[in-house]
Short mmCIF file of C-alpha atoms and ligand atoms in Angstrom, two decimals:
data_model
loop_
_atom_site.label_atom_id
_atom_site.label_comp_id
_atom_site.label_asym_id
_atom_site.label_seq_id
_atom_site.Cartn_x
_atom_site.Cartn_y
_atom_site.Cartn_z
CA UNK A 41 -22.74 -40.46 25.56
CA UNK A 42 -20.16 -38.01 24.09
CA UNK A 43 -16.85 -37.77 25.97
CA UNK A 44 -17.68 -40.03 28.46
CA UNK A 45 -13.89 -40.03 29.20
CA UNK A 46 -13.16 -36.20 29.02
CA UNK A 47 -15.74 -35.10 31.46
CA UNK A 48 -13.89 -37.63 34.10
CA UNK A 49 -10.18 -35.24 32.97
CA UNK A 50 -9.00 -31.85 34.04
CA UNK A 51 -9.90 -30.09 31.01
CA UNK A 52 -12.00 -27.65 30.54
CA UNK A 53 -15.32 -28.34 30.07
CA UNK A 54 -17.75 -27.26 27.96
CA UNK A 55 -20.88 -26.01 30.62
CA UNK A 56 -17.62 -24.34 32.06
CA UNK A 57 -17.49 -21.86 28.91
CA UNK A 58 -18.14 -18.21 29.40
CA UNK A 59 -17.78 -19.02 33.43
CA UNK A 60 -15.29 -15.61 33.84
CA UNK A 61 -15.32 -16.75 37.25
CA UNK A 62 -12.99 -19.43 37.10
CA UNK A 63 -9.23 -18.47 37.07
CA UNK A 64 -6.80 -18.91 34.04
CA UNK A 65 -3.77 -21.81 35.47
CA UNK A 66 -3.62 -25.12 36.00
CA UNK A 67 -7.46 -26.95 37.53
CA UNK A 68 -5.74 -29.74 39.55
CA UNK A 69 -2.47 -29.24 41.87
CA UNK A 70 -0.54 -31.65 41.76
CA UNK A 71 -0.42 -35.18 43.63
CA UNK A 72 2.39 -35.99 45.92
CA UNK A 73 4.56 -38.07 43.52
CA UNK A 74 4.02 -41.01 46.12
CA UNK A 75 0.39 -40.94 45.71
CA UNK A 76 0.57 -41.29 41.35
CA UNK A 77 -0.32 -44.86 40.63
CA UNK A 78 2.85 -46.68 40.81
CA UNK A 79 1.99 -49.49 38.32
CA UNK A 80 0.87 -49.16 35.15
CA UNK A 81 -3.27 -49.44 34.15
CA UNK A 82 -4.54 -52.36 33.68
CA UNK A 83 -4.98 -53.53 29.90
CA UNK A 84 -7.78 -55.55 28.49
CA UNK A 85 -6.19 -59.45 28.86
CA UNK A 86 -4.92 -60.13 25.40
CA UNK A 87 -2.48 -56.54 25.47
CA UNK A 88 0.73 -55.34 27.30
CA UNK A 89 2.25 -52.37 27.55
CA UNK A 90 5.77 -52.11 26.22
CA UNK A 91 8.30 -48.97 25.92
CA UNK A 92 9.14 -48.45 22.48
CA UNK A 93 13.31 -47.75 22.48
CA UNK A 94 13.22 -45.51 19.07
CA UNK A 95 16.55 -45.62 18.74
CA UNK A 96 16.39 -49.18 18.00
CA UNK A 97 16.17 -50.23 14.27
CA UNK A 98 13.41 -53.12 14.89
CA UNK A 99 11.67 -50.56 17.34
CA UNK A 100 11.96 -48.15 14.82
CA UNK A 101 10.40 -50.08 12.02
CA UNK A 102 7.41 -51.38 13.87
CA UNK A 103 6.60 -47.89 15.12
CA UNK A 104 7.10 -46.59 11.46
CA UNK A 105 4.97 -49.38 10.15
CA UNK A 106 1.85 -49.17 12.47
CA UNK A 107 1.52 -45.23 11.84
CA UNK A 108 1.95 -45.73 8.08
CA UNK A 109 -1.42 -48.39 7.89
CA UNK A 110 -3.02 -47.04 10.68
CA UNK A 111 -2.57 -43.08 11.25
CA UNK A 112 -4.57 -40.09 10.78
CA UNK A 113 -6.03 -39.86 7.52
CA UNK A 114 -8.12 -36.96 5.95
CA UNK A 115 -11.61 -36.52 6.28
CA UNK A 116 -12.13 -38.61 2.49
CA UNK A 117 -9.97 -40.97 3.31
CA UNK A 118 -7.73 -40.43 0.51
CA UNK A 119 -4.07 -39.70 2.41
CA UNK A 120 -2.58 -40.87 5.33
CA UNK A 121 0.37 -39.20 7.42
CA UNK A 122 3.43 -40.96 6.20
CA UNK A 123 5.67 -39.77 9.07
CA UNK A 124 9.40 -41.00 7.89
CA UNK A 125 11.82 -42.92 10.35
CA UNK A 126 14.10 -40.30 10.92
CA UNK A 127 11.28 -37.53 11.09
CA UNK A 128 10.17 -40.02 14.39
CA UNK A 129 13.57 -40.01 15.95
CA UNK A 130 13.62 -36.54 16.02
CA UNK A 131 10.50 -36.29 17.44
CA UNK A 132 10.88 -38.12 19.85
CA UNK A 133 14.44 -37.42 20.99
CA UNK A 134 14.55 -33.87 21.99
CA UNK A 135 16.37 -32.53 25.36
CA UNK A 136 15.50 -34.09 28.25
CA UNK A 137 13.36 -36.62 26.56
CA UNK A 138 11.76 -40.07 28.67
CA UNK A 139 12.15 -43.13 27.02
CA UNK A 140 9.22 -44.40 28.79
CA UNK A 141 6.82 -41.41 27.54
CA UNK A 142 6.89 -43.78 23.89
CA UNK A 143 4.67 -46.02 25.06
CA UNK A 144 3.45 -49.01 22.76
CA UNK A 145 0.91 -51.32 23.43
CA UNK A 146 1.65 -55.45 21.75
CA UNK A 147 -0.47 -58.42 21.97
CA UNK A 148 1.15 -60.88 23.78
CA UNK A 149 0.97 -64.05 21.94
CA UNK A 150 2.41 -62.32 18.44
CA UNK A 151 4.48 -59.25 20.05
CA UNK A 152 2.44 -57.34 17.29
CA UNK A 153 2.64 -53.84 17.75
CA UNK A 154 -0.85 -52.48 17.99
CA UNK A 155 -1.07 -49.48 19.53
CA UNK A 156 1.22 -45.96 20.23
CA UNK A 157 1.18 -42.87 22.20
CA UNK A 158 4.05 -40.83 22.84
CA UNK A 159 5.20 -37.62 24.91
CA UNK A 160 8.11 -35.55 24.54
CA UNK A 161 8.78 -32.95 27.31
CA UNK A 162 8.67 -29.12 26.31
CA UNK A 163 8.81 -25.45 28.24
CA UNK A 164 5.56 -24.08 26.99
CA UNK A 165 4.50 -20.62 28.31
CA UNK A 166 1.14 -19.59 28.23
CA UNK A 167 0.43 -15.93 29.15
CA UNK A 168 3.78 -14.75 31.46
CA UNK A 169 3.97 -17.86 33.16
CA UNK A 170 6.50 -21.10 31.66
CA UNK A 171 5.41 -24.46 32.75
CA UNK A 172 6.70 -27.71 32.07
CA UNK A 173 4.12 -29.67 30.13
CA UNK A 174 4.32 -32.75 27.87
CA UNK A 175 3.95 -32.48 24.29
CA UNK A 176 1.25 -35.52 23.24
CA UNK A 177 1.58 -37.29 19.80
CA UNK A 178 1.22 -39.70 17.51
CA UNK A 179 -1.84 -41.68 19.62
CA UNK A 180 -2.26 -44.42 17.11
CA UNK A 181 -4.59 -47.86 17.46
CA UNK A 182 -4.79 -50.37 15.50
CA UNK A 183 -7.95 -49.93 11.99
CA UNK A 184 -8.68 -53.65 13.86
CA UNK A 185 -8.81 -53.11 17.29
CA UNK A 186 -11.01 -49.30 17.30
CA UNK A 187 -13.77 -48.86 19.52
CA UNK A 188 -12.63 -51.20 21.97
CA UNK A 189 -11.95 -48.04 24.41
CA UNK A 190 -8.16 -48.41 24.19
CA UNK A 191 -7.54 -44.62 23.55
CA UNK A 192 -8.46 -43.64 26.87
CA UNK A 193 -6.57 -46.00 28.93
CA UNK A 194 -3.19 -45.03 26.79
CA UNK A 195 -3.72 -41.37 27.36
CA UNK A 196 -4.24 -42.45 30.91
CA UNK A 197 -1.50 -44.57 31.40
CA UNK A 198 1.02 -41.80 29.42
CA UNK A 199 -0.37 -38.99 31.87
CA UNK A 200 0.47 -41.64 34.80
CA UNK A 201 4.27 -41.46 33.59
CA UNK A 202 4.18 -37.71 33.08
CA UNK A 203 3.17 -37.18 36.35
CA UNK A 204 6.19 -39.13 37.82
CA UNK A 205 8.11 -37.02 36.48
CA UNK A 206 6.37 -34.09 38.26
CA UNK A 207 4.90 -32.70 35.14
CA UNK A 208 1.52 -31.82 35.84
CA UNK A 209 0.31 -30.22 32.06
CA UNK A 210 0.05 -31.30 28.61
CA UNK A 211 -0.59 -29.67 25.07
CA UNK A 212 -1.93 -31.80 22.18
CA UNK A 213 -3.72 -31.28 18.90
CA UNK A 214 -6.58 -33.00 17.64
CA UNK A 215 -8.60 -32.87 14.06
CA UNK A 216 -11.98 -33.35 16.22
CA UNK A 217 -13.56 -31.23 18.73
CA UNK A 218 -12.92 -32.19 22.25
CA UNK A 219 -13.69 -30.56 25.82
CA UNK A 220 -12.37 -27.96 25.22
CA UNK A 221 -9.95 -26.23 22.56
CA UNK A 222 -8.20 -23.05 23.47
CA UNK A 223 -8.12 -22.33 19.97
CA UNK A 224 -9.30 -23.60 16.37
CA UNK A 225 -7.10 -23.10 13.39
CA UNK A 226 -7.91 -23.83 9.64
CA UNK A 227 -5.26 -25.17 7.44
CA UNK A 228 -4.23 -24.18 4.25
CA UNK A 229 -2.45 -25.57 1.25
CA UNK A 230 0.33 -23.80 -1.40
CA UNK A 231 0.24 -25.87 -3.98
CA UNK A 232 3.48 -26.27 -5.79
CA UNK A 233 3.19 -29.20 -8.22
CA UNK A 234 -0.73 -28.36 -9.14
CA UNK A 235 -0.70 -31.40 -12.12
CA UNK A 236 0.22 -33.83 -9.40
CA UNK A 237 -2.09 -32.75 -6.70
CA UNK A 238 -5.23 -32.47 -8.83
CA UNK A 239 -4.10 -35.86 -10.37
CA UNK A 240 -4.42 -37.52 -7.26
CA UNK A 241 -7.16 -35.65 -5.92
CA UNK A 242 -5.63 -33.27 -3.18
CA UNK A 243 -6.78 -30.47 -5.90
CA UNK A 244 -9.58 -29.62 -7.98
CA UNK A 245 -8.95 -27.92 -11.21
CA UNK A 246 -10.66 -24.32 -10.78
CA UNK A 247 -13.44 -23.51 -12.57
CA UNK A 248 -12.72 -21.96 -15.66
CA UNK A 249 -9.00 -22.80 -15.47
CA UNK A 250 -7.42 -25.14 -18.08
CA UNK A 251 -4.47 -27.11 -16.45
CA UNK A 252 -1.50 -24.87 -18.33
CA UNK A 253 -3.29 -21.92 -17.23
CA UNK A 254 -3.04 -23.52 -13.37
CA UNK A 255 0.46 -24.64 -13.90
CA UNK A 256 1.26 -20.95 -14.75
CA UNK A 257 -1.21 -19.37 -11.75
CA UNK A 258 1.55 -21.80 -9.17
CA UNK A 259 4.46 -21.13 -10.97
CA UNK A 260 7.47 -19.75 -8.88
CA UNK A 261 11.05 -18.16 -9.74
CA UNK A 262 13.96 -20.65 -9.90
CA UNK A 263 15.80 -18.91 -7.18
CA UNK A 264 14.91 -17.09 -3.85
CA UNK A 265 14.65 -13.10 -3.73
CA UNK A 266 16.27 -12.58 -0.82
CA UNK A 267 20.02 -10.91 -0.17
CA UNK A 268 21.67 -12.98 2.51
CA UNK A 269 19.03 -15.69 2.32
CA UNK A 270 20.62 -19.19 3.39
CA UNK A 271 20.39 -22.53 5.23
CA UNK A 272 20.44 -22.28 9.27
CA UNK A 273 23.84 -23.57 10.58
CA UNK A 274 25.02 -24.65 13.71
CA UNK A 275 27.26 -21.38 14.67
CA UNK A 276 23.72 -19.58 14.08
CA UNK A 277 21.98 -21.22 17.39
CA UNK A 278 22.56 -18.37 19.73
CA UNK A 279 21.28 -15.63 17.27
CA UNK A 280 18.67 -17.44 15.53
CA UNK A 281 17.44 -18.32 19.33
CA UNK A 282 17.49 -14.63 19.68
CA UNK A 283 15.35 -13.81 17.64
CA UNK A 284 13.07 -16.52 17.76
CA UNK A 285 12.54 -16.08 21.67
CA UNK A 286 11.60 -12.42 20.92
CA UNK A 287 9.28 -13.20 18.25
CA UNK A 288 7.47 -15.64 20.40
CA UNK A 289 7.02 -13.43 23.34
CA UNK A 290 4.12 -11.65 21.66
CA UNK A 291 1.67 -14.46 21.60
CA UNK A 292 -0.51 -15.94 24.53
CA UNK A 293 0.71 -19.64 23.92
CA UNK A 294 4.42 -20.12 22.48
CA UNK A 295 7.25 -22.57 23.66
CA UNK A 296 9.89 -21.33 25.93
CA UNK A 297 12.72 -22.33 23.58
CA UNK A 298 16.52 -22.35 25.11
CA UNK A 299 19.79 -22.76 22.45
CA UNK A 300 19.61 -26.51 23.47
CA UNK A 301 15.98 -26.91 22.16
CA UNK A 302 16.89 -24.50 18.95
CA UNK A 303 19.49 -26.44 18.34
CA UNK A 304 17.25 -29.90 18.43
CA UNK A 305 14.09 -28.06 16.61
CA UNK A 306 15.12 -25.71 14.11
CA UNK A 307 18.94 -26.87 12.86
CA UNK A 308 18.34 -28.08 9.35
CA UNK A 309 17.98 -32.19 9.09
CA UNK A 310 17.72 -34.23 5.77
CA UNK A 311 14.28 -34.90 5.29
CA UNK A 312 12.72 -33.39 8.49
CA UNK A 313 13.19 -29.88 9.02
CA UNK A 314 14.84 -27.61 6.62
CA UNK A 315 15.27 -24.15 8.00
CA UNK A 316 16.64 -20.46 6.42
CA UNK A 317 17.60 -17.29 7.62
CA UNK A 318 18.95 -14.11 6.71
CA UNK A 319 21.95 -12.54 7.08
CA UNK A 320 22.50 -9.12 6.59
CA UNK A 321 25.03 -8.69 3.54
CA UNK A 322 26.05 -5.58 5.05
CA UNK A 323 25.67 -6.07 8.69
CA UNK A 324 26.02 -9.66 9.26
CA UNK A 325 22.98 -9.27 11.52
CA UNK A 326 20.63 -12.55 11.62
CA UNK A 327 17.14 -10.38 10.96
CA UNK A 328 14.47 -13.14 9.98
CA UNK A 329 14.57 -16.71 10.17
CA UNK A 330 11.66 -19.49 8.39
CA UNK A 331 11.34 -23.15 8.49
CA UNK A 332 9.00 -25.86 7.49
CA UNK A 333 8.88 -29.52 7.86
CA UNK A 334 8.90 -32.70 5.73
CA UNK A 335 5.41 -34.78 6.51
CA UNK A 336 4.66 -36.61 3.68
CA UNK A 337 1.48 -38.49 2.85
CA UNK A 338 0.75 -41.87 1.66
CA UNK A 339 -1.67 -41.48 -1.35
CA UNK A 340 -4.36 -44.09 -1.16
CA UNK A 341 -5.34 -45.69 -3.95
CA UNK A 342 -3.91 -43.77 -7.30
CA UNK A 343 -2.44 -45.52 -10.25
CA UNK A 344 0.43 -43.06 -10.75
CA UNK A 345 1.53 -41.83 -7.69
CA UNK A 346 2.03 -43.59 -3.83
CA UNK A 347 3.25 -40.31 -2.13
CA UNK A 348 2.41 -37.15 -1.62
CA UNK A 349 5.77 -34.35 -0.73
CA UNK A 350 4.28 -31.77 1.94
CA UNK A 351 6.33 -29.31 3.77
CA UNK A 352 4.64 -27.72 6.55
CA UNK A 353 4.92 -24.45 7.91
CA UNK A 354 6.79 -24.33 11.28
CA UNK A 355 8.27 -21.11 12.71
CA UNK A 356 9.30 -17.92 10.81
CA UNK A 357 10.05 -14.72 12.26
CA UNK A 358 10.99 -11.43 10.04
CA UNK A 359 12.33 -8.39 11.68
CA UNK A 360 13.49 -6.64 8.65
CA UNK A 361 12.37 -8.34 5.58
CA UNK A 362 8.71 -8.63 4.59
CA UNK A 363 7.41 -11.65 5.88
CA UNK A 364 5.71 -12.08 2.45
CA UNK A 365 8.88 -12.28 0.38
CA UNK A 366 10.31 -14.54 3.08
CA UNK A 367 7.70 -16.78 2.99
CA UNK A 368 7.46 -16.90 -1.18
CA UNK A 369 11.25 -17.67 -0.58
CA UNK A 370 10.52 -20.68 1.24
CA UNK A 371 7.91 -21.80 -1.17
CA UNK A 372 10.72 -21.29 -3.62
CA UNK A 373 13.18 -23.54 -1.87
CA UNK A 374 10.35 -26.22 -1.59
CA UNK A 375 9.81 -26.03 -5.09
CA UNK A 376 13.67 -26.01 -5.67
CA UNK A 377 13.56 -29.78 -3.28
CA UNK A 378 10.42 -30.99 -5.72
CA UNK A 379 7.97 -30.70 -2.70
CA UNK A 380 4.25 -31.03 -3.65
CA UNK A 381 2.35 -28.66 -1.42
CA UNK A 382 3.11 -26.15 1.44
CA UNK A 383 1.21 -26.47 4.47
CA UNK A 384 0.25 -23.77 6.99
CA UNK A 385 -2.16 -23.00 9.87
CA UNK A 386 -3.39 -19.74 10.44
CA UNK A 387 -1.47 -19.24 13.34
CA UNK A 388 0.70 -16.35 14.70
CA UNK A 389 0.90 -14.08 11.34
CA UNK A 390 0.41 -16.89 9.20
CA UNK A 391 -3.06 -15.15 7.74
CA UNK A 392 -1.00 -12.22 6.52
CA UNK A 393 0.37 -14.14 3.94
CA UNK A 394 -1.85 -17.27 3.09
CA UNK A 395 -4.53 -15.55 0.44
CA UNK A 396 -1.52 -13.55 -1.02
CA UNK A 397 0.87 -16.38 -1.74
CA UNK A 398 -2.11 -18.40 -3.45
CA UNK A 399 -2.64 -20.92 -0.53
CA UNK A 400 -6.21 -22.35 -0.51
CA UNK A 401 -8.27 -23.13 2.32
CA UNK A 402 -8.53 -26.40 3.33
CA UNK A 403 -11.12 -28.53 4.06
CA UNK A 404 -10.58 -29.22 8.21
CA UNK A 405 -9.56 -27.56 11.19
CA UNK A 406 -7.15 -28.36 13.47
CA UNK A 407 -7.89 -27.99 17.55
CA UNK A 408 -5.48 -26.98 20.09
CA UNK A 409 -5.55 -28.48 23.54
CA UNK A 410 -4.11 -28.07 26.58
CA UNK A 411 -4.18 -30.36 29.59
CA UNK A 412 -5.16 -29.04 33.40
CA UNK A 413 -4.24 -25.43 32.11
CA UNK A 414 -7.75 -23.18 31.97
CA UNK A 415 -7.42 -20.20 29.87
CA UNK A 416 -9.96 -16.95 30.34
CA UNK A 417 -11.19 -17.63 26.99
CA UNK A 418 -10.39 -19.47 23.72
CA UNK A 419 -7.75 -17.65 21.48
CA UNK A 420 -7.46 -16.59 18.28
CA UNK A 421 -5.21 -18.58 16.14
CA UNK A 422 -2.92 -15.08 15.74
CA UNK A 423 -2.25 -15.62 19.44
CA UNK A 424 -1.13 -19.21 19.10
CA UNK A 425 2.94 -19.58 18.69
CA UNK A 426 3.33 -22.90 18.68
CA UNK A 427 3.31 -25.63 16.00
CA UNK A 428 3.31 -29.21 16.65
CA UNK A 429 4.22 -32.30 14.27
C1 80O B 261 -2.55 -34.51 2.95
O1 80O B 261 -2.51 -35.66 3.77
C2 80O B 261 -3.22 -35.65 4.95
C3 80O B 261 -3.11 -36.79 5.73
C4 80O B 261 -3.81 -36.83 6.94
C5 80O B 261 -4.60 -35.75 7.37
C6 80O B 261 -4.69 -34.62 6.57
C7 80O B 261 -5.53 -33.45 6.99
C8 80O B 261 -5.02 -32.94 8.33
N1 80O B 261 -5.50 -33.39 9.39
N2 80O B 261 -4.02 -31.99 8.30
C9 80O B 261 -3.51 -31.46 9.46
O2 80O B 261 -3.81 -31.84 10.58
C10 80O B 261 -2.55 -30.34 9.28
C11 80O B 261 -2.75 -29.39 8.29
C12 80O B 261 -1.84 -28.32 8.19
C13 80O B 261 -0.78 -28.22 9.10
N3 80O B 261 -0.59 -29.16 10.07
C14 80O B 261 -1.45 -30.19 10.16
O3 80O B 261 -1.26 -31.13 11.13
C15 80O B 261 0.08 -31.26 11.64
C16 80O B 261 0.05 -30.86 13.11
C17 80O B 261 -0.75 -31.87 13.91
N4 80O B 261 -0.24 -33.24 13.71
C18 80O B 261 -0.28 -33.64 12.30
C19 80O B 261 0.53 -32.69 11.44
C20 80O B 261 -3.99 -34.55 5.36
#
């Protein structure tokens, strides 16, 4: 039976579609805190639970190494998310974060780590009202130990320690359909090393096309367009939160982002977020901001190369310069830091761009979730604002 699990959780369900009747908020109030389930579920005999300290190197390393044999893949099988140490502690370590929201699940006898699920507390507003949710990640079991119904008790046992902390709502992505998304995004891909990507497969030479004529059709200027055009840097968190909060008041679903979580989310780090802005030569205003992070992939199974360099879209806002040329600047910087491909949904004004800047379509979707939050009806992805990792 399909989703025998997610018809027994406050979601919304699917005969519930098209029901106008039923009001837009959360579906369950929530429990006094003294009636949550004080200890955690129960695991099958040979597992325990354990709370995965990221800040510690071994912790680290074990976390790092389950998600980079055992992670989402694509649909052929032929990359898996390579998520990099440091890309996990910042993650994971945001304001206000609970240590005991990175849950890991060993076997006993060997202390092998088998299984992960994580939450990171965030401010997420949907329509005009802000509510605390939890931010659900990087839910990862074991190739070995699938179908043995572990999933569901880890996203049970995570909600558990959410709600002790009197958070009562969730938001998660998935690459399969679930009850019930409140939107559906395609991704797309930039490609920026084209010989690369069709070598391994991410990429099809077009038809027609010889390879020097694709290497051409990607080919971008050495240097960004831009006047005023440079890295994001700490004396730039109230402005750049400025602008960012007033960018992301226009869509349905957006975080609720203070200076504290700016600071956290969108300062430039080596290797895991790189972000730009612009400063008026003249004026000294901030007027647009963009920013992508570093995923890479693990390439499975190629002679030449083991990794594939993907920056992913994450938020840009323009207020006087085209988002266009902002966004063919950051393709130019990635190219500039020898990134492979640029990833984007098609969310907030994402679509405005994609076909313009050569990105291709690719071949999955990505569903947006949220947890006991009903919304009137599913949105488009140009009323999404936010972007998980
Ligand atoms: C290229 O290597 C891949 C390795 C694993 C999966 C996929 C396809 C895929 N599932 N892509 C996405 O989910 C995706 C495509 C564009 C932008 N963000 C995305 O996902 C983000 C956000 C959700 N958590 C994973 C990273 C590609």
């Amino acid at each position: 039976k399909k989703h025998k699990f997610w018809e027994t959780q406050p979601v919304g369900q699917f005969k519930d579609l098209g029901n106008a009747s039923l009001p837009e908020g959360p579906i369950e109030d929530p429990t006094p805190l003294s009636e949550v389930k004080q200890e955690p579920y129960n695991l099958p005999s040979p597992y325990e639970w354990i709370t995965c300290d990221i800040d510690s190197e071994e912790m680290v390393n074990e976390v790092y190494n389950l998600l980079t044999n055992n992670y989402v893949e694509d649909d052929e099988n032929m990359f898996r998310f390579n998520y990099s140490k440091e890309f996990l502690r910042w993650a994971l370590n945001p304001p206000g974060y609970f240590r005991n929201w990175h849950i890991g699940v060993r076997v006993k006898s060997s202390k092998k780590l088998v299984a992960f699920i994580t939450g990171v507390p965030a401010r997420i507003r949907a329509r005009d009202h802000v509510v605390n949710m939890a931010e659900i990640n990087f839910l990862c079991v074991h190739k070995k130990l699938r179908s043995k119904r572990l999933a569901p008790v880890m996203i049970k046992e995570v909600t558990r320690r959410v709600h002790l902390e009197n958070i009562w709502q969730a938001a998660y992505t998935a690459g399969v359909v679930l009850p019930t998304p409140i939107s559906t995004c395609q991704y797309w891909h930039r490609s920026l090393n084209p010989k690369k990507l069709i070598d391994v497969g991410f990429s099809r030479l077009g038809a027609r096309m010889t390879m020097s004529r694709t290497i051409k059709l990607y080919k971008l200027p050495e240097s960004t367009v831009t006047p005023g055009f440079r890295k994001m840097e700490l004396h730039d968190v109230p402005a750049v939160t400025r602008l960012v909060r007033n960018y992301l008041s226009q869509f349905v679903v957006a975080p609720d982002l203070d200076e504290n979580d700016v600071e956290h989310w969108l300062l430039p780090k080596e290797n895991v977020v790189d972000s730009y802005l612009v400063e008026s030569p003249e004026t000294h205003e901030i007027t647009d901001f963009c920013s992508f992070y570093t995923l890479p992939s693990s390439i499975l199974g190629n002679q030449n190369y083991s990794t594939l360099k993907a920056a992913y879209s994450y938020y840009n806002v323009t207020t006087k310069t085209p988002l266009l040329q902002l966004m063919n600047d950051a393709l130019i910087v990635a190219k500039q830091k020898d990134y492979d491909v640029f990833n984007a949904l098609d969310v907030m004004e994402n679509e405005s761009f994609l076909k313009e800047l050569k990105f291709g379509p690719g071949d999955g979707k990505l569903h947006y979730y949220l947890y006991n939050y009903r919304l009137r009806q599913e949105l488009k992805p140009s009323q999404l604002g936010l972007v998980l990792l």
